[in-house]
JSON list of C-alpha atoms in Angstrom, two decimals:
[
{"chain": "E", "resi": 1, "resn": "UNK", "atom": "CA", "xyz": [-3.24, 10.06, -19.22]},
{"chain": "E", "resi": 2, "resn": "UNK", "atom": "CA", "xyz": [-0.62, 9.39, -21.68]},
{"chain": "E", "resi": 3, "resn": "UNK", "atom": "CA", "xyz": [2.44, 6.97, -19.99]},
{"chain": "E", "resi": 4, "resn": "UNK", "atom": "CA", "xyz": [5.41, 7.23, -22.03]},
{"chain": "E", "resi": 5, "resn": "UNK", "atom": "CA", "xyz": [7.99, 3.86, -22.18]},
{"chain": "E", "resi": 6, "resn": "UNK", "atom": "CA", "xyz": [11.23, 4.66, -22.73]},
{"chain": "E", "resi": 7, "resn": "UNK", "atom": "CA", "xyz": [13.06, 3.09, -25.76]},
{"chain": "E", "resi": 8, "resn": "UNK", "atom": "CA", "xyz": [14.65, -0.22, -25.15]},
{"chain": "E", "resi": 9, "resn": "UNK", "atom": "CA", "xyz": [12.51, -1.19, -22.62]},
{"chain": "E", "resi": 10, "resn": "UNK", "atom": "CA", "xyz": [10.84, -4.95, -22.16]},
{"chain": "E", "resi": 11, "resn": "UNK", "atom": "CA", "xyz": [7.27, -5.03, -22.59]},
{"chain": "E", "resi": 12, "resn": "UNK", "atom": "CA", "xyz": [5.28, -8.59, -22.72]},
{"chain": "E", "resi": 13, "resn": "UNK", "atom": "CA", "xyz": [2.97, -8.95, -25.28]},
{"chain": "E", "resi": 14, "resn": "UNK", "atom": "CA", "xyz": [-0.19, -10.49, -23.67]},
{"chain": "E", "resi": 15, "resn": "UNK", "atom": "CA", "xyz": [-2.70, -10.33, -26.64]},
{"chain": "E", "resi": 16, "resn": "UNK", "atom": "CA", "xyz": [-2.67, -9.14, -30.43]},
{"chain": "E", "resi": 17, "resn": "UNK", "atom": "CA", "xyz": [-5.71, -8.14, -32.49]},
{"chain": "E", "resi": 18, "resn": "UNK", "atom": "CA", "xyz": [-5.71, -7.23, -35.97]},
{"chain": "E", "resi": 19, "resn": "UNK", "atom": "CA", "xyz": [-7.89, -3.98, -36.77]},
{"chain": "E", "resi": 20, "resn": "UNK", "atom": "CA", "xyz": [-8.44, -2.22, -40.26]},
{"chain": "E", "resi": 21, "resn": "UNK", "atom": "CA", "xyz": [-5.51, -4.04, -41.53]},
{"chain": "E", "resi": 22, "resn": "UNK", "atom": "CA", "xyz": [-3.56, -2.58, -38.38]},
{"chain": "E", "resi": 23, "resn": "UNK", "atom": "CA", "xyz": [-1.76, -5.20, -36.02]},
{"chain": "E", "resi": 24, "resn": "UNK", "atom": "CA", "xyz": [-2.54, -4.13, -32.17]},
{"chain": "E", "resi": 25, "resn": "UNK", "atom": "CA", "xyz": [-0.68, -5.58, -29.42]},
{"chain": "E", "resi": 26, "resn": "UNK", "atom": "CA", "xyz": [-2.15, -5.80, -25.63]},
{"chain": "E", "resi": 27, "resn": "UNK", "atom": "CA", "xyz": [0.14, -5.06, -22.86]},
{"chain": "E", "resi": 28, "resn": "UNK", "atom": "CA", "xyz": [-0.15, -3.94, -19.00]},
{"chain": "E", "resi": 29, "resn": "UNK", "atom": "CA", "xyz": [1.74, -0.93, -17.66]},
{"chain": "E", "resi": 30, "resn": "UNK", "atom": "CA", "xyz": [1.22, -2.87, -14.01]},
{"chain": "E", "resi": 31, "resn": "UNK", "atom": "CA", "xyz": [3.74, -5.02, -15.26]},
{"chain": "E", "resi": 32, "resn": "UNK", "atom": "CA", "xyz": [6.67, -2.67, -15.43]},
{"chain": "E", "resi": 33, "resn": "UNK", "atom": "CA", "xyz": [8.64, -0.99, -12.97]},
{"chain": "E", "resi": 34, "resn": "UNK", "atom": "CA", "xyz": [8.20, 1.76, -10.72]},
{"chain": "E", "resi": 35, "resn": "UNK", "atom": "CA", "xyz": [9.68, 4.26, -12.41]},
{"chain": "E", "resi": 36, "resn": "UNK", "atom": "CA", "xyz": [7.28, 3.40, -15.68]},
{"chain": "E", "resi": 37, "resn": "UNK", "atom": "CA", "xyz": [3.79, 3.26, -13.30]},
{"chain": "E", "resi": 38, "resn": "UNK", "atom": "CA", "xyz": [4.30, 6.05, -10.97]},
{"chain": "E", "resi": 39, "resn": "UNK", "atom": "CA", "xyz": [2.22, 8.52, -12.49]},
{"chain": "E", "resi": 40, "resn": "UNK", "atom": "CA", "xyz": [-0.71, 6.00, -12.28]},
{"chain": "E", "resi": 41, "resn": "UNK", "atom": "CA", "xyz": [-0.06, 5.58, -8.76]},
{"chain": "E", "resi": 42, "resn": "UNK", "atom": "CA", "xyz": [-2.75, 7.71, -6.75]},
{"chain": "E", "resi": 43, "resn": "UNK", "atom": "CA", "xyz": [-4.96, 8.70, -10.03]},
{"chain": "E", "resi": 44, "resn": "UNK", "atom": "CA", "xyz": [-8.17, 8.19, -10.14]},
{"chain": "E", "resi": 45, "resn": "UNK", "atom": "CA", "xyz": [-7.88, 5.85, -13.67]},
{"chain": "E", "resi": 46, "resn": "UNK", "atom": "CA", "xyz": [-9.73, 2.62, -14.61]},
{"chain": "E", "resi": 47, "resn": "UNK", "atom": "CA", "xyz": [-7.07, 2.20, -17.84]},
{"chain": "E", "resi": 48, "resn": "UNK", "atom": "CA", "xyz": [-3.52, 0.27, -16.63]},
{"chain": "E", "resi": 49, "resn": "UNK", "atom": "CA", "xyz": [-3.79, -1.74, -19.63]},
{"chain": "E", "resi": 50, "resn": "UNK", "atom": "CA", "xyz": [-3.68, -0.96, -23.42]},
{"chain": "E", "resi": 51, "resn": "UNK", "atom": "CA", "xyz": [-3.88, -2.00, -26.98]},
{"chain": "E", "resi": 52, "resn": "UNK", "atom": "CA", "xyz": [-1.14, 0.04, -28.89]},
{"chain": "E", "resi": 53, "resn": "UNK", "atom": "CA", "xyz": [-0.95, -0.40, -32.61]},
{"chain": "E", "resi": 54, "resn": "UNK", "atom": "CA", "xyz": [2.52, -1.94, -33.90]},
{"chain": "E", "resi": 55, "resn": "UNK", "atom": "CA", "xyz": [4.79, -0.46, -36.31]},
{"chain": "E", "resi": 56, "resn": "UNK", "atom": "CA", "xyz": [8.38, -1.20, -36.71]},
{"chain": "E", "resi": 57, "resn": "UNK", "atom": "CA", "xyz": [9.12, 2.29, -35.62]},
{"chain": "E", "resi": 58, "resn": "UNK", "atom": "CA", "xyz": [7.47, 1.83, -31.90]},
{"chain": "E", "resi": 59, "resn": "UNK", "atom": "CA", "xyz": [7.98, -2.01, -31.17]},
{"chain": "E", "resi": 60, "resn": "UNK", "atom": "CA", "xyz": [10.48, -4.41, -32.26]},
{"chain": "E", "resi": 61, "resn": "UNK", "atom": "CA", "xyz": [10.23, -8.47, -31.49]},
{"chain": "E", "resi": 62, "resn": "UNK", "atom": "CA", "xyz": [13.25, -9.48, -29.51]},
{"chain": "E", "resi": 63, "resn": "UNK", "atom": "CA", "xyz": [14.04, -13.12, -27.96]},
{"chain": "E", "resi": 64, "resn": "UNK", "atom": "CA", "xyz": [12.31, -13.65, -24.35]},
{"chain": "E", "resi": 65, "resn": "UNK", "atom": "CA", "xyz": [14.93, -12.74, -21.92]},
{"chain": "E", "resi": 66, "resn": "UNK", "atom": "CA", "xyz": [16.00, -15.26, -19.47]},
{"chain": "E", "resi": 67, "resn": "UNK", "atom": "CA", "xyz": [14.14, -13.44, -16.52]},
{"chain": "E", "resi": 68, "resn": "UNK", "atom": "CA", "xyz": [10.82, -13.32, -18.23]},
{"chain": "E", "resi": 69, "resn": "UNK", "atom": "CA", "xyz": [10.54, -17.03, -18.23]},
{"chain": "E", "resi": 70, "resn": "UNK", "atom": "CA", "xyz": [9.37, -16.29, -14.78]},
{"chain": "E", "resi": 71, "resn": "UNK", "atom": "CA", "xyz": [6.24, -15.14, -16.53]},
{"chain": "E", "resi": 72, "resn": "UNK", "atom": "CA", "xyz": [5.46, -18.82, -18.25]},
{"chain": "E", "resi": 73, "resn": "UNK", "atom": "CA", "xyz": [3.17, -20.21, -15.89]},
{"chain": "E", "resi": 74, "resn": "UNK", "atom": "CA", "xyz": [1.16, -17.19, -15.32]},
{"chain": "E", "resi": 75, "resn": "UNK", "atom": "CA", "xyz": [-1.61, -17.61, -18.52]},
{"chain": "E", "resi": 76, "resn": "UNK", "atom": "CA", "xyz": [-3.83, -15.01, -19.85]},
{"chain": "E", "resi": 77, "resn": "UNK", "atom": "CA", "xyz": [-7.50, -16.48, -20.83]},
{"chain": "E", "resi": 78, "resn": "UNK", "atom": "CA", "xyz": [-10.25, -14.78, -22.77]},
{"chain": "E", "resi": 79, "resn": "UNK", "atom": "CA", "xyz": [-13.94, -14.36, -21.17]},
{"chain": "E", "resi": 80, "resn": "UNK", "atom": "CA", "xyz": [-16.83, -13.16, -22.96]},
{"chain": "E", "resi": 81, "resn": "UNK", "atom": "CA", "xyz": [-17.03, -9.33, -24.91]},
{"chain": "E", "resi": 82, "resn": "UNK", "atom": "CA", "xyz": [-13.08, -10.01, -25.77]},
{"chain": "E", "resi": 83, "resn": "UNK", "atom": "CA", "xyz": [-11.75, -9.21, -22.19]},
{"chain": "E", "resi": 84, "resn": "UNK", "atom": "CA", "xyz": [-8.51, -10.59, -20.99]},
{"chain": "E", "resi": 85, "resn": "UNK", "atom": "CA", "xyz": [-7.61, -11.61, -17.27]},
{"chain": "E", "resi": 86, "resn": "UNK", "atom": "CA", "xyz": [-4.43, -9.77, -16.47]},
{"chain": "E", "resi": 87, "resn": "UNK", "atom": "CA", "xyz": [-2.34, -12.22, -13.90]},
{"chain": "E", "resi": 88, "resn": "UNK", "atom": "CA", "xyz": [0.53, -9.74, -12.19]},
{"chain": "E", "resi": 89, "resn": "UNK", "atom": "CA", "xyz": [2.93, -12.28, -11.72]},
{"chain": "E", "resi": 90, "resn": "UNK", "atom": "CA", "xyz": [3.72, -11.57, -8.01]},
{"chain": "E", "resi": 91, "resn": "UNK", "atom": "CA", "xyz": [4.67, -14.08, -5.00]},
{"chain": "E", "resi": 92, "resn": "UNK", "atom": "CA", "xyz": [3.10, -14.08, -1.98]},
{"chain": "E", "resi": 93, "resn": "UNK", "atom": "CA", "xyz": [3.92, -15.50, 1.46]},
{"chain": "E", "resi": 94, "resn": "UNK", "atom": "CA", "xyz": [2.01, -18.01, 2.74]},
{"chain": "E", "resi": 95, "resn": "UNK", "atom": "CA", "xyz": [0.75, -21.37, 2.09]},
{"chain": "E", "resi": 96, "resn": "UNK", "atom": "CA", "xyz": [-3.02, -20.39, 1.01]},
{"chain": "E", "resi": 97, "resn": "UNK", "atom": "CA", "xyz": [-4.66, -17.91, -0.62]},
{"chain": "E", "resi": 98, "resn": "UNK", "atom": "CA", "xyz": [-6.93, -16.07, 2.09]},
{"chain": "E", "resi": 99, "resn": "UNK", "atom": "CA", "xyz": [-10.36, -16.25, 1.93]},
{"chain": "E", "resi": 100, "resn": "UNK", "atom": "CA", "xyz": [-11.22, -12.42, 2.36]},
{"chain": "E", "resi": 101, "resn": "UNK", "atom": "CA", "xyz": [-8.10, -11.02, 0.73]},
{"chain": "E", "resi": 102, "resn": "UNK", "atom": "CA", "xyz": [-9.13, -7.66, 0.00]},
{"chain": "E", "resi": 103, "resn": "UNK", "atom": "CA", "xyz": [-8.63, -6.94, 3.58]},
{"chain": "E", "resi": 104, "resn": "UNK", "atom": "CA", "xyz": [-5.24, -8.70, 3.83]},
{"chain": "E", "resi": 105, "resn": "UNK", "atom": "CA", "xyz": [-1.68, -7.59, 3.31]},
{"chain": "E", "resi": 106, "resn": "UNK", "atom": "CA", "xyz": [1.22, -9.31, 3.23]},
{"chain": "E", "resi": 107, "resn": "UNK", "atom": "CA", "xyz": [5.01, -9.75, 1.78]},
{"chain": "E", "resi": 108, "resn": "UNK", "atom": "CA", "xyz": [5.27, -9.55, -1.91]},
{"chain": "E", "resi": 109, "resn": "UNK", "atom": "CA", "xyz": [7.85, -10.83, -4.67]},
{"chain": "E", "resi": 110, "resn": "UNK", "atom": "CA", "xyz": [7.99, -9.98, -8.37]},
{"chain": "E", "resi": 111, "resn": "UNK", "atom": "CA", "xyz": [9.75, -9.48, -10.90]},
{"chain": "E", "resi": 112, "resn": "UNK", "atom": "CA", "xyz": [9.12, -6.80, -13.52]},
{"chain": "E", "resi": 113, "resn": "UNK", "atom": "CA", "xyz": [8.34, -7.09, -17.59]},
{"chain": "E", "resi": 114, "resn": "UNK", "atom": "CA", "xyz": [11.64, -4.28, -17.96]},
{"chain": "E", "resi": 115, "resn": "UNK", "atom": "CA", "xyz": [13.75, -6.53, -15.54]},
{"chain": "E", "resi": 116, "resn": "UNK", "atom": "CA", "xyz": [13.14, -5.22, -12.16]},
{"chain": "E", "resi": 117, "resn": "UNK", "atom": "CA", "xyz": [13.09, -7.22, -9.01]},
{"chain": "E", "resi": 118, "resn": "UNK", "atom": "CA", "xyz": [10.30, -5.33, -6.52]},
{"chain": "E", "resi": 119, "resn": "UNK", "atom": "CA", "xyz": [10.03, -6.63, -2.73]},
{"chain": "E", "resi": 120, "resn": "UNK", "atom": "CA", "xyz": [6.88, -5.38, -1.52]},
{"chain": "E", "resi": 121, "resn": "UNK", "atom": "CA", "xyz": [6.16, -5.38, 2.56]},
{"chain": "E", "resi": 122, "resn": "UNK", "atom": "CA", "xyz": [2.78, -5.87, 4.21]},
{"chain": "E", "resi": 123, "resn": "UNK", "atom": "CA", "xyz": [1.09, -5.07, 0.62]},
{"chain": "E", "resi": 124, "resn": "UNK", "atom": "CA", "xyz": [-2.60, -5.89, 0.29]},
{"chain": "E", "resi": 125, "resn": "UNK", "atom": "CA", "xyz": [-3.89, -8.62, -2.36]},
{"chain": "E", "resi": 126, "resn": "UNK", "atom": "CA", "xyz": [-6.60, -6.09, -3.47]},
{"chain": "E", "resi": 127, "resn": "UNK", "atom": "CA", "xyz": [-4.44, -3.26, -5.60]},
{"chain": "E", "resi": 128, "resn": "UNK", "atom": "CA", "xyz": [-5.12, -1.72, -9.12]},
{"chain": "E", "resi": 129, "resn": "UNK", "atom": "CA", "xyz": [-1.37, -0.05, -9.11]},
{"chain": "E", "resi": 130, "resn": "UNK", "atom": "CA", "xyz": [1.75, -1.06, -7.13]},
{"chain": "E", "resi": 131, "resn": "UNK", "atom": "CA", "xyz": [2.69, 1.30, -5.01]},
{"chain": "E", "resi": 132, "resn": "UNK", "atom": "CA", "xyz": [6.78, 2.18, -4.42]},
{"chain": "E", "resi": 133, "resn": "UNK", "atom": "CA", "xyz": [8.20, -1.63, -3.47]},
{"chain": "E", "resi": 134, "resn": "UNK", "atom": "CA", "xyz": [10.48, -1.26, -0.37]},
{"chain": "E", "resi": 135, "resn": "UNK", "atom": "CA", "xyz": [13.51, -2.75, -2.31]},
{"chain": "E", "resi": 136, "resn": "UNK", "atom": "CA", "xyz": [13.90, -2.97, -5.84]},
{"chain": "E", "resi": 137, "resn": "UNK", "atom": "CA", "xyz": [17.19, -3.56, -8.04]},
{"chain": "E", "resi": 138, "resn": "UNK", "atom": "CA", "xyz": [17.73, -3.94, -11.70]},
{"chain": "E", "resi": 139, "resn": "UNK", "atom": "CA", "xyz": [18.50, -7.48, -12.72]},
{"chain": "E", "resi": 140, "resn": "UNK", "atom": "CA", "xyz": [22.13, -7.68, -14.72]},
{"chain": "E", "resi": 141, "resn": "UNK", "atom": "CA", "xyz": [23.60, -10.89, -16.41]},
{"chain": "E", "resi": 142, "resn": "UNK", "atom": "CA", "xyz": [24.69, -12.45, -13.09]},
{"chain": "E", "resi": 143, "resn": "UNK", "atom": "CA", "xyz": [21.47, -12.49, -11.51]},
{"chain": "E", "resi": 144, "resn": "UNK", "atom": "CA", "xyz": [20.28, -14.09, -14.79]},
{"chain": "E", "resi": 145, "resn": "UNK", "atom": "CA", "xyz": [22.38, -17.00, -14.30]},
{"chain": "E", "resi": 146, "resn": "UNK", "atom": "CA", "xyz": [21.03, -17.63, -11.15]},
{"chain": "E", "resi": 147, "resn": "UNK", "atom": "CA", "xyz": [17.19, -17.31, -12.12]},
{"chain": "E", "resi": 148, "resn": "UNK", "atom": "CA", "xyz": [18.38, -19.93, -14.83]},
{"chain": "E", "resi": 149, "resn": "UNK", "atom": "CA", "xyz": [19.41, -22.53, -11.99]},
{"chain": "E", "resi": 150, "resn": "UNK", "atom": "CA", "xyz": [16.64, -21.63, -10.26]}
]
């Protein structure tokens, strides 16, 4: 299944390889908004994540917007046969983590790669793709300002 990003939009970077003399870069469609993952929701796909070669004509490097420093103290760590952990970046409610979470659900926060703020309600911990959040709204300037004070 081929997911296409439209132009302009945010993607983090969570790996880069370097292959024939071709730079790769490793992101995860899980990370964007609704819109972006909706095709993935319901399929029956094992991919959500990709390595996409770079070129100046698909990617461009831009400054980390203000929102995305949201993102800094989720880390990505290599295991063995060059696999990467993916960490979604949500907030849960609660105090602890439960002990059999693929049965539980509960309230979730995030905010999107592209910008998005997604409220999720009585969403289980075990997911491959989010499903359609119950609110979601496009972060402008303002809202920046705040996440800043934050």
């Amino acid at each position: 299944m081929i997911i296409k990003i439209p132009k302009g939009t945010n993607i983090q970077v969570d790996g880069f390889k370097v292959k024939n003399g071709s730079k790769y870069a490793y992101f995860n469609i899980e990370k964007l908004s609704y819109d972006i993952r909706k095709p993935l929701i319901g399929k029956n796909t094992s991919v959500i994540s990709a390595w996409q070669r770079l070129t100046r004509s698909n990617f461009k490097q831009i400054k980390k917007p203000t929102y995305l420093n949201y993102y800094s103290a989720i880390k990505s760590s290599r295991k063995l046969y060059n696999k990467v952990i993916q960490h979604s970046g949500s907030l849960w409610e609660g105090t602890r983590f439960p002990a059999n979470y693929k049965s539980v659900r509960n309230d979730r926060i995030r905010i999107t790669n592209d910008g998005y703020l997604e409220y999720f309600e009585n969403f289980p911990y075990a997911y491959r793709v989010s499903g359609k959040p119950a609110y979601t709204e496009k972060l402008l300037m303002q809202n920046m300002r705040l996440l800043e004070s934050i």
